mmCIF file of C-alpha atoms in Angstrom:
data_model
loop_
_atom_site.group_PDB
_atom_site.id
_atom_site.type_symbol
_atom_site.label_atom_id
_atom_site.label_comp_id
_atom_site.label_asym_id
_atom_site.label_seq_id
_atom_site.Cartn_x
_atom_site.Cartn_y
_atom_site.Cartn_z
ATOM 1 C CA MET A 39 37.334 139.992 110.652
ATOM 2 C CA MET A 40 34.869 138.228 108.330
ATOM 3 C CA ILE A 41 31.081 138.540 107.928
ATOM 4 C CA LEU A 42 29.309 135.189 107.804
ATOM 5 C CA MET A 43 25.746 134.723 106.571
ATOM 6 C CA ARG A 44 23.043 132.716 108.309
ATOM 7 C CA LEU A 45 19.636 131.422 107.137
ATOM 8 C CA PRO A 46 16.602 131.237 109.567
ATOM 9 C CA GLU A 47 15.604 127.738 110.308
ATOM 10 C CA ILE A 48 12.493 127.787 108.139
ATOM 11 C CA ALA A 49 14.410 129.045 105.128
ATOM 12 C CA TRP A 50 17.414 126.695 105.628
ATOM 13 C CA PHE A 51 15.337 123.569 105.736
ATOM 14 C CA PHE A 52 13.331 124.731 102.692
ATOM 15 C CA SER A 53 16.657 125.290 100.882
ATOM 16 C CA LEU A 54 17.875 121.908 102.006
ATOM 17 C CA SER A 55 14.773 120.240 100.566
ATOM 18 C CA SER A 56 15.252 122.054 97.242
ATOM 19 C CA ILE A 57 18.924 121.070 97.045
ATOM 20 C CA LEU A 58 18.106 117.454 97.748
ATOM 21 C CA LEU A 59 15.667 117.357 94.879
ATOM 22 C CA LEU A 60 18.227 118.908 92.530
ATOM 23 C CA SER A 61 21.274 117.039 93.709
ATOM 24 C CA GLY A 62 21.167 114.565 90.808
ATOM 25 C CA CYS A 63 21.758 117.411 88.374
ATOM 26 C CA ARG A 64 25.120 118.490 89.947
ATOM 27 C CA ASN A 65 28.583 117.119 89.500
ATOM 28 C CA THR A 66 30.240 119.030 92.367
ATOM 29 C CA PRO A 67 30.057 117.757 95.975
ATOM 30 C CA LEU A 68 27.153 119.185 98.087
ATOM 31 C CA PRO A 69 27.410 120.273 101.660
ATOM 32 C CA PHE A 70 24.126 118.443 102.206
ATOM 33 C CA PRO A 71 23.356 114.684 102.062
ATOM 34 C CA ALA A 72 22.508 113.103 98.668
ATOM 35 C CA THR A 73 18.939 111.858 98.051
ATOM 36 C CA GLU A 74 19.689 108.325 99.204
ATOM 37 C CA THR A 75 19.585 107.769 102.955
ATOM 38 C CA PRO A 76 23.148 107.556 104.287
ATOM 39 C CA THR A 77 24.300 105.416 107.144
ATOM 40 C CA PRO A 78 23.936 107.411 110.383
ATOM 41 C CA THR A 79 27.164 108.611 111.790
ATOM 42 C CA PRO A 80 27.476 108.297 115.571
ATOM 43 C CA ALA A 81 28.101 111.541 117.463
ATOM 44 C CA PRO A 82 31.803 112.049 118.328
ATOM 45 C CA THR A 83 33.180 111.336 121.817
ATOM 46 C CA GLN A 84 32.860 114.481 123.705
ATOM 47 C CA THR A 85 35.047 116.412 126.208
ATOM 48 C CA PRO A 86 34.745 120.021 127.500
ATOM 49 C CA THR A 87 36.245 122.753 125.398
ATOM 50 C CA ALA A 88 35.360 125.778 127.305
ATOM 51 C CA THR A 89 38.169 128.383 127.526
ATOM 52 C CA ALA A 90 37.334 129.586 130.969
ATOM 53 C CA THR A 91 36.864 127.767 134.301
ATOM 54 C CA VAL A 92 33.100 127.885 135.078
ATOM 55 C CA THR A 93 31.331 126.483 138.104
ATOM 56 C CA PRO A 94 27.608 125.887 137.263
ATOM 57 C CA SER A 95 25.011 126.708 139.826
ATOM 58 C CA PRO A 96 23.786 123.517 141.609
ATOM 59 C CA SER A 97 20.219 124.642 141.075
ATOM 60 C CA ILE A 98 20.482 124.224 137.358
ATOM 61 C CA THR A 99 18.856 120.951 136.269
ATOM 62 C CA PRO A 100 19.960 119.964 132.766
ATOM 63 C CA THR A 101 22.947 117.598 132.748
ATOM 64 C CA VAL A 102 26.077 118.998 131.123
ATOM 65 C CA THR A 103 27.353 116.975 128.138
ATOM 66 C CA PRO A 104 30.857 117.999 126.965
ATOM 67 C CA SER A 105 31.412 119.306 123.480
ATOM 68 C CA PRO A 106 32.769 117.261 120.558
ATOM 69 C CA ILE A 107 36.459 116.747 119.940
ATOM 70 C CA PRO A 108 38.070 115.691 116.641
ATOM 71 C CA THR A 109 38.108 111.929 115.902
ATOM 72 C CA ALA A 110 39.693 109.862 113.218
ATOM 73 C CA THR A 111 36.866 110.830 110.892
ATOM 74 C CA TRP A 112 37.758 114.516 110.923
ATOM 75 C CA VAL A 113 39.639 115.768 107.943
ATOM 76 C CA ALA A 114 41.801 118.848 107.176
ATOM 77 C CA GLN A 115 39.825 121.608 105.573
ATOM 78 C CA GLY A 116 41.033 125.031 104.410
ATOM 79 C CA PRO A 117 42.590 127.420 104.209
ATOM 80 C CA GLY A 118 40.311 129.112 101.822
ATOM 81 C CA VAL A 119 36.631 128.575 100.924
ATOM 82 C CA ILE A 120 34.781 126.124 103.150
ATOM 83 C CA THR A 121 31.055 125.390 102.818
ATOM 84 C CA VAL A 122 29.388 125.344 106.329
ATOM 85 C CA PRO A 123 25.668 125.758 106.730
ATOM 86 C CA ILE A 124 24.727 128.210 109.548
ATOM 87 C CA ILE A 125 21.186 128.032 110.927
ATOM 88 C CA LEU A 126 19.463 130.728 112.972
ATOM 89 C CA TYR A 127 16.897 130.025 115.618
ATOM 90 C CA HIS A 128 15.152 132.290 118.226
ATOM 91 C CA HIS A 129 12.585 130.644 120.439
ATOM 92 C CA ILE A 130 12.355 126.828 120.915
ATOM 93 C CA ALA A 131 8.803 126.945 122.302
ATOM 94 C CA VAL A 132 5.201 126.817 121.345
ATOM 95 C CA SER A 133 3.719 130.188 120.433
ATOM 96 C CA SER A 134 0.167 131.255 120.974
ATOM 97 C CA VAL A 135 0.305 133.048 117.607
ATOM 98 C CA THR A 136 1.691 132.007 114.180
ATOM 99 C CA SER A 137 5.351 133.132 114.135
ATOM 100 C CA ASN A 138 8.397 132.031 112.197
ATOM 101 C CA TYR A 139 10.507 132.978 115.212
ATOM 102 C CA TYR A 140 9.150 130.054 117.248
ATOM 103 C CA VAL A 141 9.979 126.399 116.697
ATOM 104 C CA PRO A 142 8.133 123.890 118.883
ATOM 105 C CA PRO A 143 10.454 121.638 120.854
ATOM 106 C CA GLU A 144 9.208 118.466 119.150
ATOM 107 C CA LYS A 145 9.901 119.916 115.694
ATOM 108 C CA PHE A 146 13.330 121.188 116.887
ATOM 109 C CA GLU A 147 14.150 117.732 118.102
ATOM 110 C CA ALA A 148 13.063 116.174 114.752
ATOM 111 C CA GLN A 149 15.410 118.616 112.993
ATOM 112 C CA MET A 150 18.327 117.856 115.226
ATOM 113 C CA LYS A 151 17.733 114.105 114.808
ATOM 114 C CA LEU A 152 17.681 114.569 111.034
ATOM 115 C CA LEU A 153 20.985 116.465 111.037
ATOM 116 C CA HIS A 154 22.523 113.853 113.344
ATOM 117 C CA ASP A 155 21.331 110.891 111.172
ATOM 118 C CA TRP A 156 22.742 112.654 108.090
ATOM 119 C CA GLY A 157 26.089 112.834 109.728
ATOM 120 C CA TYR A 158 26.399 116.472 110.590
ATOM 121 C CA SER A 159 28.512 117.642 113.528
ATOM 122 C CA THR A 160 28.357 121.088 115.099
ATOM 123 C CA ILE A 161 31.430 123.313 115.229
ATOM 124 C CA THR A 162 32.026 126.755 116.673
ATOM 125 C CA THR A 163 32.383 129.996 114.628
ATOM 126 C CA GLN A 164 35.909 130.241 116.009
ATOM 127 C CA MET A 165 36.683 126.914 114.396
ATOM 128 C CA LEU A 166 35.313 127.948 111.074
ATOM 129 C CA VAL A 167 37.315 131.180 111.121
ATOM 130 C CA GLU A 168 40.460 129.211 111.915
ATOM 131 C CA ALA A 169 39.824 126.710 109.143
ATOM 132 C CA ILE A 170 39.211 129.486 106.583
ATOM 133 C CA ARG A 171 42.366 131.337 107.641
ATOM 134 C CA ASN A 172 44.822 128.552 108.321
ATOM 135 C CA GLY A 173 43.168 125.205 107.700
ATOM 136 C CA ILE A 174 42.324 122.791 110.567
ATOM 137 C CA PRO A 175 40.660 119.352 110.986
ATOM 138 C CA LEU A 176 36.907 119.585 110.839
ATOM 139 C CA PRO A 177 34.159 116.920 110.710
ATOM 140 C CA PRO A 178 33.149 115.797 107.183
ATOM 141 C CA ARG A 179 29.840 117.684 107.494
ATOM 142 C CA PRO A 180 30.260 120.622 109.786
ATOM 143 C CA ILE A 181 27.394 122.881 110.771
ATOM 144 C CA ILE A 182 26.903 125.900 113.042
ATOM 145 C CA ILE A 183 23.579 126.242 115.001
ATOM 146 C CA THR A 184 22.960 129.726 116.368
ATOM 147 C CA PHE A 185 20.362 131.259 118.674
ATOM 148 C CA ASP A 186 19.725 134.977 118.869
ATOM 149 C CA ASP A 187 18.575 137.159 121.724
ATOM 150 C CA GLY A 188 19.070 134.689 124.667
ATOM 151 C CA ASP A 189 15.563 133.438 125.126
ATOM 152 C CA ALA A 190 15.027 131.141 128.178
ATOM 153 C CA SER A 191 13.621 128.427 125.966
ATOM 154 C CA VAL A 192 17.111 127.910 124.484
ATOM 155 C CA TYR A 193 18.375 126.755 127.819
ATOM 156 C CA MET A 194 15.266 124.905 128.881
ATOM 157 C CA ASN A 195 14.430 123.138 125.572
ATOM 158 C CA ALA A 196 17.195 123.448 122.963
ATOM 159 C CA PHE A 197 20.092 122.719 125.314
ATOM 160 C CA PRO A 198 18.961 119.272 126.525
ATOM 161 C CA ILE A 199 17.834 118.275 122.984
ATOM 162 C CA MET A 200 21.115 119.123 121.486
ATOM 163 C CA GLN A 201 22.917 117.359 124.214
ATOM 164 C CA LYS A 202 21.029 114.174 123.286
ATOM 165 C CA TYR A 203 22.554 114.345 119.765
ATOM 166 C CA GLY A 204 25.993 115.504 120.818
ATOM 167 C CA PHE A 205 25.508 119.015 119.397
ATOM 168 C CA THR A 206 26.593 122.373 120.728
ATOM 169 C CA GLY A 207 25.404 125.824 119.665
ATOM 170 C CA VAL A 208 26.249 129.497 119.590
ATOM 171 C CA ALA A 209 24.230 131.795 121.775
ATOM 172 C CA TYR A 210 24.108 135.496 120.689
ATOM 173 C CA ILE A 211 23.159 137.431 123.849
ATOM 174 C CA VAL A 212 21.637 140.862 124.151
ATOM 175 C CA TYR A 213 23.405 142.067 127.305
ATOM 176 C CA TYR A 214 20.516 143.890 128.936
ATOM 177 C CA TYR A 215 18.028 141.133 128.235
ATOM 178 C CA MET A 216 20.182 138.735 130.315
ATOM 179 C CA ASN A 217 18.871 137.970 133.840
ATOM 180 C CA THR A 218 15.446 139.410 132.952
ATOM 181 C CA ASP A 219 12.089 137.675 132.779
ATOM 182 C CA GLY A 220 11.895 135.222 129.776
ATOM 183 C CA TYR A 221 15.650 135.299 129.070
ATOM 184 C CA MET A 222 18.561 133.189 130.213
ATOM 185 C CA THR A 223 20.472 134.079 133.321
ATOM 186 C CA SER A 224 24.192 134.507 133.572
ATOM 187 C CA GLU A 225 24.447 131.208 135.498
ATOM 188 C CA GLN A 226 22.650 129.382 132.768
ATOM 189 C CA LEU A 227 24.951 130.922 130.130
ATOM 190 C CA LYS A 228 27.921 129.851 132.110
ATOM 191 C CA GLN A 229 26.664 126.315 132.012
ATOM 192 C CA LEU A 230 26.201 126.430 128.270
ATOM 193 C CA ALA A 231 29.813 127.684 127.934
ATOM 194 C CA ALA A 232 31.068 124.913 130.243
ATOM 195 C CA ALA A 233 29.259 122.414 127.940
ATOM 196 C CA GLY A 234 31.154 123.689 124.921
ATOM 197 C CA TRP A 235 28.761 126.348 123.620
ATOM 198 C CA GLU A 236 30.061 129.532 122.173
ATOM 199 C CA ILE A 237 28.791 132.852 123.579
ATOM 200 C CA GLY A 238 28.577 135.834 121.278
ATOM 201 C CA SER A 239 27.283 139.404 121.486
ATOM 202 C CA HIS A 240 24.045 140.518 119.996
ATOM 203 C CA SER A 241 24.507 144.111 121.219
ATOM 204 C CA LEU A 242 23.497 145.837 124.499
ATOM 205 C CA THR A 243 19.870 146.606 123.694
ATOM 206 C CA HIS A 244 19.047 145.143 120.199
ATOM 207 C CA LYS A 245 18.841 148.517 118.436
ATOM 208 C CA ASN A 246 18.993 148.736 114.637
ATOM 209 C CA LEU A 247 22.562 149.901 114.172
ATOM 210 C CA GLN A 248 21.793 151.621 110.881
ATOM 211 C CA GLN A 249 19.179 153.797 112.553
ATOM 212 C CA PHE A 250 21.138 154.551 115.804
ATOM 213 C CA ALA A 251 24.560 155.419 114.560
ATOM 214 C CA ASP A 252 25.297 157.239 117.848
ATOM 215 C CA ARG A 253 24.810 153.974 119.729
ATOM 216 C CA GLN A 254 27.083 151.762 117.622
ATOM 217 C CA ARG A 255 30.179 151.979 119.775
ATOM 218 C CA ASP A 256 28.393 150.977 122.997
ATOM 219 C CA GLU A 257 26.200 148.355 121.317
ATOM 220 C CA ILE A 258 29.256 146.696 119.664
ATOM 221 C CA VAL A 259 32.285 147.445 121.851
ATOM 222 C CA GLU A 260 30.759 147.660 125.304
ATOM 223 C CA SER A 261 28.541 144.668 124.862
ATOM 224 C CA ARG A 262 31.597 142.462 124.433
ATOM 225 C CA ARG A 263 33.335 143.936 127.408
ATOM 226 C CA LYS A 264 30.349 143.629 129.631
ATOM 227 C CA LEU A 265 29.543 139.979 128.578
ATOM 228 C CA GLU A 266 33.151 138.858 129.105
ATOM 229 C CA ALA A 267 33.186 140.512 132.545
ATOM 230 C CA GLU A 268 29.842 138.996 133.605
ATOM 231 C CA LEU A 269 30.408 135.466 132.206
ATOM 232 C CA GLY A 270 34.153 135.040 132.401
ATOM 233 C CA VAL A 271 34.307 133.534 128.855
ATOM 234 C CA PRO A 272 35.746 134.934 125.614
ATOM 235 C CA VAL A 273 33.190 136.680 123.347
ATOM 236 C CA LEU A 274 34.756 136.576 119.920
ATOM 237 C CA THR A 275 31.809 136.983 117.493
ATOM 238 C CA PHE A 276 29.032 139.537 117.056
ATOM 239 C CA ALA A 277 25.616 139.110 115.463
ATOM 240 C CA TYR A 278 24.127 142.285 113.997
ATOM 241 C CA PRO A 279 20.683 143.046 115.352
ATOM 242 C CA PHE A 280 18.069 142.434 112.555
ATOM 243 C CA GLY A 281 20.990 141.361 110.429
ATOM 244 C CA VAL A 282 21.702 144.881 109.203
ATOM 245 C CA LEU A 283 25.068 146.691 109.143
ATOM 246 C CA ASN A 284 26.933 149.541 107.654
ATOM 247 C CA ASN A 285 30.547 150.584 107.283
ATOM 248 C CA SER A 286 30.850 152.316 110.678
ATOM 249 C CA ALA A 287 29.338 149.285 112.383
ATOM 250 C CA VAL A 288 31.887 147.059 110.627
ATOM 251 C CA ASN A 289 34.675 149.413 111.835
ATOM 252 C CA TYR A 290 33.517 149.268 115.396
ATOM 253 C CA VAL A 291 33.460 145.444 115.128
ATOM 254 C CA ARG A 292 37.049 145.396 114.006
ATOM 255 C CA SER A 293 38.124 147.856 116.740
ATOM 256 C CA ALA A 294 36.361 145.791 119.368
ATOM 257 C CA GLY A 295 38.531 142.731 118.393
ATOM 258 C CA TYR A 296 35.775 140.367 117.210
ATOM 259 C CA ILE A 297 37.050 137.659 114.763
ATOM 260 C CA ALA A 298 33.783 137.378 112.833
ATOM 261 C CA THR A 299 30.207 138.731 112.592
ATOM 262 C CA MET A 300 26.907 137.169 111.582
ATOM 263 C CA GLY A 301 24.474 138.708 109.158
ATOM 264 C CA LEU A 302 21.435 137.360 107.366
ATOM 265 C CA GLY A 303 21.571 135.585 104.016
ATOM 266 C CA PRO A 304 18.762 135.515 101.500
ATOM 267 C CA THR A 305 15.626 133.834 102.755
ATOM 268 C CA THR A 306 13.938 132.854 99.492
#
């Protein structure tokens, strides 16, 4: 089991801008585009990669676009160290107050277009883990785009925008938020999975696992069991609520059978 670090959207794009400005001073290859504008790389041909058979509800309106498959441009990477940016989003919606947790849909689309035009391709966490452990073909510029909590705006706004650019994401779901007002339903999550999205656990109730040690087993172990039973898809990765963890939480993650977890990287 490995712990991967993410940057919130606002911090990642700030870091990207800084790296672009400094790229002329480095001799080693960067995971980001150089300062010159590269030729846009078309999104790969797509086909479903869901590991479970899912029948979406006919009342769901967005059109399913299958997830990417390797093409001739993909190259073997790993085993060992692989640099893959991981971005964290929460709400893809307009907020009535200033909040870093909200990204308006038009700004989100501009960011997805930028990543697409620079030649990035989305992969799943499972693919990254396999590449680090054993080495597998990955796109030249892989990226993982994650969404925490399961907000309804991810399905309504982020999903169709990402389909437009051939991207898939990873949705980290708080089990008891699912099917409640303002959050995605189980049927919507099944459709994301059928379109190639990865579904991960973000605990049962989103408690700080350092402060509620007596809840760690249920929040980590039971959340996986309940999500898999509800959605009928594998749940292989766990995102720590608030990005915090301790040794006992890590031990429960291992015993639950997750292959990787998500924490928070530095934001400055």
